[in-house]
Short mmCIF file of C-alpha atoms in Angstrom, two decimals:
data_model
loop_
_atom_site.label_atom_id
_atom_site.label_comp_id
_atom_site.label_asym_id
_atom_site.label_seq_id
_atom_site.Cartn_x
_atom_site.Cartn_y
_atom_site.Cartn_z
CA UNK J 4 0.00 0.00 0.00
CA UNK J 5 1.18 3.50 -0.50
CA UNK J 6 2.14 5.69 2.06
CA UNK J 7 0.12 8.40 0.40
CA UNK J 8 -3.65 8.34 1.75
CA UNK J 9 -6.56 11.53 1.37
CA UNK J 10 -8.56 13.08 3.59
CA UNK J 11 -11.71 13.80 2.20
CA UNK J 12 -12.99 16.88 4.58
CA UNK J 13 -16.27 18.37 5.19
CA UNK J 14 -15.31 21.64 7.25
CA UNK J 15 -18.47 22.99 8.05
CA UNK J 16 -19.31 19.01 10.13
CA UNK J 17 -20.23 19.39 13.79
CA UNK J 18 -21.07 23.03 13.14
CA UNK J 19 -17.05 24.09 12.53
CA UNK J 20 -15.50 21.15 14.13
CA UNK J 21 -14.72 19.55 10.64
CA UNK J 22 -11.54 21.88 9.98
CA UNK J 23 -10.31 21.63 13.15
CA UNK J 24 -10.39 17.15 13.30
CA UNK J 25 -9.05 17.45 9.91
CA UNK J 26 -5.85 19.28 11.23
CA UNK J 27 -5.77 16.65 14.65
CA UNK J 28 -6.07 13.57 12.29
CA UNK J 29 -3.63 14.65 9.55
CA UNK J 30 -1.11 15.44 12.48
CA UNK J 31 -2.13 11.65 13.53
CA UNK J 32 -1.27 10.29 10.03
CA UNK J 33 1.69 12.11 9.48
CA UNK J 34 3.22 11.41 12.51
CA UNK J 35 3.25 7.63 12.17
CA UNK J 36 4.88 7.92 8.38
CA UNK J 37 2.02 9.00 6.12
CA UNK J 38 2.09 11.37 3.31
CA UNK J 39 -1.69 13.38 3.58
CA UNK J 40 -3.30 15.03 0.76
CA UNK J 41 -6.79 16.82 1.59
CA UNK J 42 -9.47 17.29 -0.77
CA UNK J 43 -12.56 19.98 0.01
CA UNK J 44 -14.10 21.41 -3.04
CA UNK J 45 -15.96 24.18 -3.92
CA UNK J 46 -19.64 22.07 -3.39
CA UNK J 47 -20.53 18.15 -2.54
CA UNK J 48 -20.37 16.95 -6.38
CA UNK J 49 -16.78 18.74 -6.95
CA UNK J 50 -15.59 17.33 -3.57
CA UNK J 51 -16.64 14.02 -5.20
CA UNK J 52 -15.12 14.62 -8.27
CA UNK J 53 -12.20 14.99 -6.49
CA UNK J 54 -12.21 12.18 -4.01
CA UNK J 55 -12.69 9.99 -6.94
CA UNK J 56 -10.08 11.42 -8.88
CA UNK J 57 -7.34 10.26 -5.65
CA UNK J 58 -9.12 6.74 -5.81
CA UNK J 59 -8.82 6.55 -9.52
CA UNK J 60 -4.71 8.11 -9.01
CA UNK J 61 -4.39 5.45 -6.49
CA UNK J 62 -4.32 6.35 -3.37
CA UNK J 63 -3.33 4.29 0.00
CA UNK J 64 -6.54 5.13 1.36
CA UNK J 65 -9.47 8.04 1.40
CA UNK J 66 -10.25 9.20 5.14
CA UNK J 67 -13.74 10.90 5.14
CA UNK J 68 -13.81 13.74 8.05
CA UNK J 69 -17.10 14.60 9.29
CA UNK J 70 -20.37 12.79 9.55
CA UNK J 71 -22.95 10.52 8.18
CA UNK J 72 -23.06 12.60 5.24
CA UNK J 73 -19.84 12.90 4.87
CA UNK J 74 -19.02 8.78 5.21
CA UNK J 75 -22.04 8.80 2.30
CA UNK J 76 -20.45 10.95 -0.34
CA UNK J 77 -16.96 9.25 0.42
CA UNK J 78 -18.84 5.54 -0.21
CA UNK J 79 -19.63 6.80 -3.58
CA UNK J 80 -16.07 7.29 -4.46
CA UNK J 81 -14.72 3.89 -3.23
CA UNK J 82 -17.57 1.42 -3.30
CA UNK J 83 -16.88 -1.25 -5.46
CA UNK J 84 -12.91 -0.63 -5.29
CA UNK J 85 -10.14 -1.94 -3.64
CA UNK J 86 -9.26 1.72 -1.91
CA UNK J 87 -10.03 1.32 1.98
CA UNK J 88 -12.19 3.77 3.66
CA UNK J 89 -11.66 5.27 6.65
CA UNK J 90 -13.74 7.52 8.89
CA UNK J 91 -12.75 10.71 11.55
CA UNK J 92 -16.45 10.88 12.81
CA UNK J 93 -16.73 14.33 14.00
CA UNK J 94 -20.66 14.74 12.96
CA UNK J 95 -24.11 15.04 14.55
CA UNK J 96 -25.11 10.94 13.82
CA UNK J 97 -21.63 9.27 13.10
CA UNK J 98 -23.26 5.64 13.29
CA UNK J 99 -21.47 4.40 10.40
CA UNK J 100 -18.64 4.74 12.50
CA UNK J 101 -19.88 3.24 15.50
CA UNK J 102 -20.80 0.62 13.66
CA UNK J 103 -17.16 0.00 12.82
CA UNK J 104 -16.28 0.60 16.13
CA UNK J 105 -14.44 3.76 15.60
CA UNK J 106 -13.34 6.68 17.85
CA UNK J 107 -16.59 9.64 17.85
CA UNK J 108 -16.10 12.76 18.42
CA UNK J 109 -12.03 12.17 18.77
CA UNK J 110 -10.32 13.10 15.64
CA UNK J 111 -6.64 12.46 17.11
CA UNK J 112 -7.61 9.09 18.37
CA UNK J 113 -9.38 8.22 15.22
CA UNK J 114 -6.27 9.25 13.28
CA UNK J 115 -3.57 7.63 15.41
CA UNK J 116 -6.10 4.19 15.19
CA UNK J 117 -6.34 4.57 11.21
CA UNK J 118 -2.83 4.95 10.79
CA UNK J 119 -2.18 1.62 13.20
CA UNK J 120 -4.73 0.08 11.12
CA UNK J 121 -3.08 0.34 7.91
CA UNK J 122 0.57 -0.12 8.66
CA UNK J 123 -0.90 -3.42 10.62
CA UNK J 124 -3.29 -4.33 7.76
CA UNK J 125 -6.59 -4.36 9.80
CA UNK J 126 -8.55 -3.70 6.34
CA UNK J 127 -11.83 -5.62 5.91
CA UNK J 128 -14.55 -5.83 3.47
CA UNK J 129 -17.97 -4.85 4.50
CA UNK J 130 -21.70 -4.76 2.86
CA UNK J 131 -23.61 -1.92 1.55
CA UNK J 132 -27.03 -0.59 0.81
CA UNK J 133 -27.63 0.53 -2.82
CA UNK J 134 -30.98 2.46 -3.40
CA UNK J 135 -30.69 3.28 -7.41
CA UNK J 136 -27.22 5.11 -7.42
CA UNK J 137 -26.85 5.84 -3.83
CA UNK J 138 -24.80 4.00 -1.52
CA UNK J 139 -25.77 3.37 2.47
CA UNK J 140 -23.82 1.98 5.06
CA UNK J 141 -26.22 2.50 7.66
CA UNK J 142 -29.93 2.62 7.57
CA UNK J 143 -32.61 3.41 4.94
CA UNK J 144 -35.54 5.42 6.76
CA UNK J 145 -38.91 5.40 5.76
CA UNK J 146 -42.18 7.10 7.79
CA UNK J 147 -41.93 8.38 10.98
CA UNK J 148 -38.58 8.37 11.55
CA UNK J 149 -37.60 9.94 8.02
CA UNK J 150 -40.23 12.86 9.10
CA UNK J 151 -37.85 12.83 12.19
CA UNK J 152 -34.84 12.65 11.11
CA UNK J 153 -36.46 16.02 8.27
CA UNK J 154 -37.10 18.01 10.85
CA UNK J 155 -33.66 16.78 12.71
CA UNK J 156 -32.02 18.19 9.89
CA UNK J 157 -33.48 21.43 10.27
CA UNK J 158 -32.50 21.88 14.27
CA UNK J 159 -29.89 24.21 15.09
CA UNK J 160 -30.22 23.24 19.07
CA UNK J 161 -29.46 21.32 20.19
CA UNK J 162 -27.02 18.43 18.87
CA UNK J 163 -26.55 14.73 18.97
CA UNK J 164 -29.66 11.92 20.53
CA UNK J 165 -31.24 15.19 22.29
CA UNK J 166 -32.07 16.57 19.29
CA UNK J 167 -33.56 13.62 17.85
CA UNK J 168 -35.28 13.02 20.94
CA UNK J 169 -36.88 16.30 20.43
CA UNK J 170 -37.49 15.83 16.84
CA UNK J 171 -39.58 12.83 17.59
CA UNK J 172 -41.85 14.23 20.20
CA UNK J 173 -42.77 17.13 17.98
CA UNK J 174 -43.38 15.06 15.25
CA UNK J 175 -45.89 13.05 17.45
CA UNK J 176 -48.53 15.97 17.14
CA UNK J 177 -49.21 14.73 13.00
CA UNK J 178 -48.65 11.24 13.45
CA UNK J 179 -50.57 8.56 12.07
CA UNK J 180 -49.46 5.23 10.31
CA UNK J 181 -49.76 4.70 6.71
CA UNK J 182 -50.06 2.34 4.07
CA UNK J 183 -47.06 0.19 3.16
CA UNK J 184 -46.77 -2.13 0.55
CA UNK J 185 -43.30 -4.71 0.94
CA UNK J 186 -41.41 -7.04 -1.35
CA UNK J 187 -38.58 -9.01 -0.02
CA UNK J 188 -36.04 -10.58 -2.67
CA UNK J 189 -38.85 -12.43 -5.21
CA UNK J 190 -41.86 -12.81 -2.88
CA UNK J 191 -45.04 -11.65 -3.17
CA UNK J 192 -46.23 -8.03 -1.88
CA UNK J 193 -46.90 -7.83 1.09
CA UNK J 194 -49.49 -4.82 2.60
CA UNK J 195 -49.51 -3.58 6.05
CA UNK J 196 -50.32 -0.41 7.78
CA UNK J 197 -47.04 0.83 9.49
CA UNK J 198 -45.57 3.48 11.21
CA UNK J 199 -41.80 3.18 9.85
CA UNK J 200 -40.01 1.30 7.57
CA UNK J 201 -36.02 1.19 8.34
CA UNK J 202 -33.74 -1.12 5.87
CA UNK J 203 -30.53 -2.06 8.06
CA UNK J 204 -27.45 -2.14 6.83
CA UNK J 205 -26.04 -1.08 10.13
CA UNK J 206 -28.12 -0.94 13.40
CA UNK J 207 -28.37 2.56 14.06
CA UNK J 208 -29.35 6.13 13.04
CA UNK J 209 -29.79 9.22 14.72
CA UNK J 210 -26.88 9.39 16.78
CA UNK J 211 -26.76 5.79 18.78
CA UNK J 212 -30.94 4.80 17.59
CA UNK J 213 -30.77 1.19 17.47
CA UNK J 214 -33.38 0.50 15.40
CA UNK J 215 -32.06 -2.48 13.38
CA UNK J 216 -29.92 -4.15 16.48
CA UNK J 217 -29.51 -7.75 14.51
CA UNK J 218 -28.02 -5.72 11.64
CA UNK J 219 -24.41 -7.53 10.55
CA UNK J 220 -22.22 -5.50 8.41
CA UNK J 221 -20.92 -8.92 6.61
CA UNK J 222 -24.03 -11.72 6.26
CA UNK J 223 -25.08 -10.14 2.85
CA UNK J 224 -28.75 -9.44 4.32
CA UNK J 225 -30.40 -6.51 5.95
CA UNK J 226 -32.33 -6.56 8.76
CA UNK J 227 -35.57 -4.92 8.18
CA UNK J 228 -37.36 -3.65 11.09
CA UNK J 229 -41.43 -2.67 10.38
CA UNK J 230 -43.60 -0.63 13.40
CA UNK J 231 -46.74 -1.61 12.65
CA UNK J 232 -49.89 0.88 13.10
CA UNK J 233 -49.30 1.88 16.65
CA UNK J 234 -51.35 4.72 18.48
CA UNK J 235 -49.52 7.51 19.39
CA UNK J 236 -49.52 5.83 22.96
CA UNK J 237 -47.89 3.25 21.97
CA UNK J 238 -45.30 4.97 20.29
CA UNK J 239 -44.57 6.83 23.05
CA UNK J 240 -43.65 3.78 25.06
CA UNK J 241 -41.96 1.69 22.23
CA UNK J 242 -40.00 4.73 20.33
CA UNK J 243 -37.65 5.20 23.79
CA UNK J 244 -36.43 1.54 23.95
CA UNK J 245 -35.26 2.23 20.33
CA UNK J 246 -31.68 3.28 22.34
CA UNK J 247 -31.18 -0.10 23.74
CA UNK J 248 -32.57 -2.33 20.59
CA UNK J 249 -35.33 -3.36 22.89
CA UNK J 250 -38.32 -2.14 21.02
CA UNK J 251 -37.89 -5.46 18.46
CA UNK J 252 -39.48 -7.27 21.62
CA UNK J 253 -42.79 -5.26 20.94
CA UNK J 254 -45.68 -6.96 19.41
CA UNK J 255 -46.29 -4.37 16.79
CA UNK J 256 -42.59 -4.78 15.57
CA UNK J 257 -41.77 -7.22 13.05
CA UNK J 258 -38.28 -7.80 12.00
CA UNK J 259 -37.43 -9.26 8.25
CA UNK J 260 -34.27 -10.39 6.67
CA UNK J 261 -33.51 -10.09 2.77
CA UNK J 262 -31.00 -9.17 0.29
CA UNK J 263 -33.39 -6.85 -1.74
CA UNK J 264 -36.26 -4.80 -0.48
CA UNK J 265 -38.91 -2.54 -2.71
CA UNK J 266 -41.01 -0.06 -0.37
CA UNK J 267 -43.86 1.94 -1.34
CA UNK J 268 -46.08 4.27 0.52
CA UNK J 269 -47.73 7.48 -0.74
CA UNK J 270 -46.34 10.67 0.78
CA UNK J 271 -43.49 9.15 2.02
CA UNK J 272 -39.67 10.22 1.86
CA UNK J 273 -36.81 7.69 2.01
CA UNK J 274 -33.61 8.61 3.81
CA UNK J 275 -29.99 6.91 3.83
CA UNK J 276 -27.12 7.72 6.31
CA UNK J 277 -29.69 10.56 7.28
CA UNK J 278 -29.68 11.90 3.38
CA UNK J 279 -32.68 12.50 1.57
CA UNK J 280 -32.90 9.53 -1.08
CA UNK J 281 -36.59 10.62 -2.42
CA UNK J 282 -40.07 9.63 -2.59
CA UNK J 283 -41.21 6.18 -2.22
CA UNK J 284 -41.46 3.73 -4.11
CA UNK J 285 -37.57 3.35 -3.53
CA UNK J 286 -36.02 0.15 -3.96
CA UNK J 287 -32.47 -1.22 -2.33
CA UNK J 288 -29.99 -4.10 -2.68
CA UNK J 289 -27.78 -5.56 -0.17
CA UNK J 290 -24.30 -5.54 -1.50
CA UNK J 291 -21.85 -8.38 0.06
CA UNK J 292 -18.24 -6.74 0.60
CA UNK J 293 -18.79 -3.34 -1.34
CA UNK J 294 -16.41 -1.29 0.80
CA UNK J 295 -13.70 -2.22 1.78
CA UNK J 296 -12.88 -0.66 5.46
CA UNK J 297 -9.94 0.57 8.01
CA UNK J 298 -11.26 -0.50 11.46
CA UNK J 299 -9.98 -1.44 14.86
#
């Protein structure tokens, strides 16, 4: 591998924090021997343009600094290559890196853990969610938590699971299931009145949600998790054990497995990695070992 490696910044990640890690992790790298190039860009498709240009020119390995997002854009400049990702979480979610069991919130210790991982070779392939020409790492959001995680978006105040936390109870006051119509792989439709819809990839969203807690990174299935058409009562009781993974226990949750998934609902937006995808209908593949990853 070379001793050359990127780091693909967003700046403006964590509301200013993104320069900053950049300069902690790069420090990191280039203490233990590595030669780091960073790549910005004017907007998100020129910083692609450019991230993809060091993948195509060979580089050791592209580091994405900031969050979710961030991890999102830099998937769609290594997926299906040999070029090893690695993340400097410094964003509001950062549960693809959790999910690799990276540092959060630590841009020095993510650094000085990426550069052990590559000298030492601890590079492993991982799956991915595809949705058209969009790759996820994480979850695929449909219902109420995609209205939450819109609204999320749109909070200044505060940050991290508080503000989702908030997000959801305000989106309580227009709640009401919807709906759904579900194919798994080749099986028949299947129609059902639900509250959300998350694909799994990963387990979480929202900063630490576990909403898909069977989710494996490497069995070449997602875990699908469907909340059926609960009052707002009983979302208010089930949504909370969402941090712990304990909500799958509930009755009116239902947890599939597949390596493709179509969705449809009217009115509905999709989200991946806490990006708008679109409107549903949305469909999504499972992709065994489309990234490969730096990890602990």
């Amino acid at each position: 591998m070379t001793s050359e490696i990127t780091l693909f910044v967003n700046p403006t990640a964590g509301r200013g924090r993104g320069a900053h890690a950049a300069q902690l992790a790069a420090s990191a790298l280039r203490a233990a021997g590595f030669s780091v190039r960073t790549v910005l860009g004017e907007d998100a498709e020129d910083a692609l343009a450019r991230a993809r240009a060091a993948v195509e020119g060979g580089t050791g390995a592209l580091i994405a600094v900031g969050g979710d997002g961030m991890a999102g854009l830099a998937l769609r400049a290594v997926a299906g290559t040999r070029t090893p990702l690695g993340l400097v979480a410094v964003g509001t979610g950062n549960d693809f890196a959790r999910a690799l069991g990276l540092p959060v919130r630590e841009p020095a210790a993510a650094g000085r853990m990426i550069a052990d991982a590559l000298k030492c070779g601890r590079i492993r392939d991982i799956d991915l969610g595809q949705a058209g020409d969009r790759w996820f790492g994480t979850v695929l959001a449909s219902g109420f938590d995609s209205r939450v995680t819109d609204r999320g978006n749109r909070m200044r105040w505060p940050t991290g699971r508080l503000k989702y936390d908030l997000a959801v109870i305000a989106e309580l006051a227009g709640f009401r299931p919807v709906p759904y119509r579900i194919r798994l792989d080749d099986g028949e439709v299947r129609e059902v009145e639900a509250t959300l819809v998350a694909v799994g990839n990963g387990s979480s969203y929202g900063g630490g949600m576990r909403i898909c807690p069977g989710a494996d990174l490497t069995d070449g299935l997602f875990d699908i998790t469907v909340v059926g058409d609960c009052t707002r009562a009983t979302l208010l009781r089930v949504f909370p054990r969402v941090h712990r993974g304990t909500h799958v226990d509930h009755p009116k949750v239902t947890v599939l497995r597949a390596a493709r998934v179509e969705i449809a609902a009217e009115g509905v937006t999709g989200y991946a990695d806490g990006e708008p995808l679109g409107p549903l209908p949305l469909s999504a593949r499972c992709v065994r070992g489309g990234v490969r990853v730096v990890g602990p």
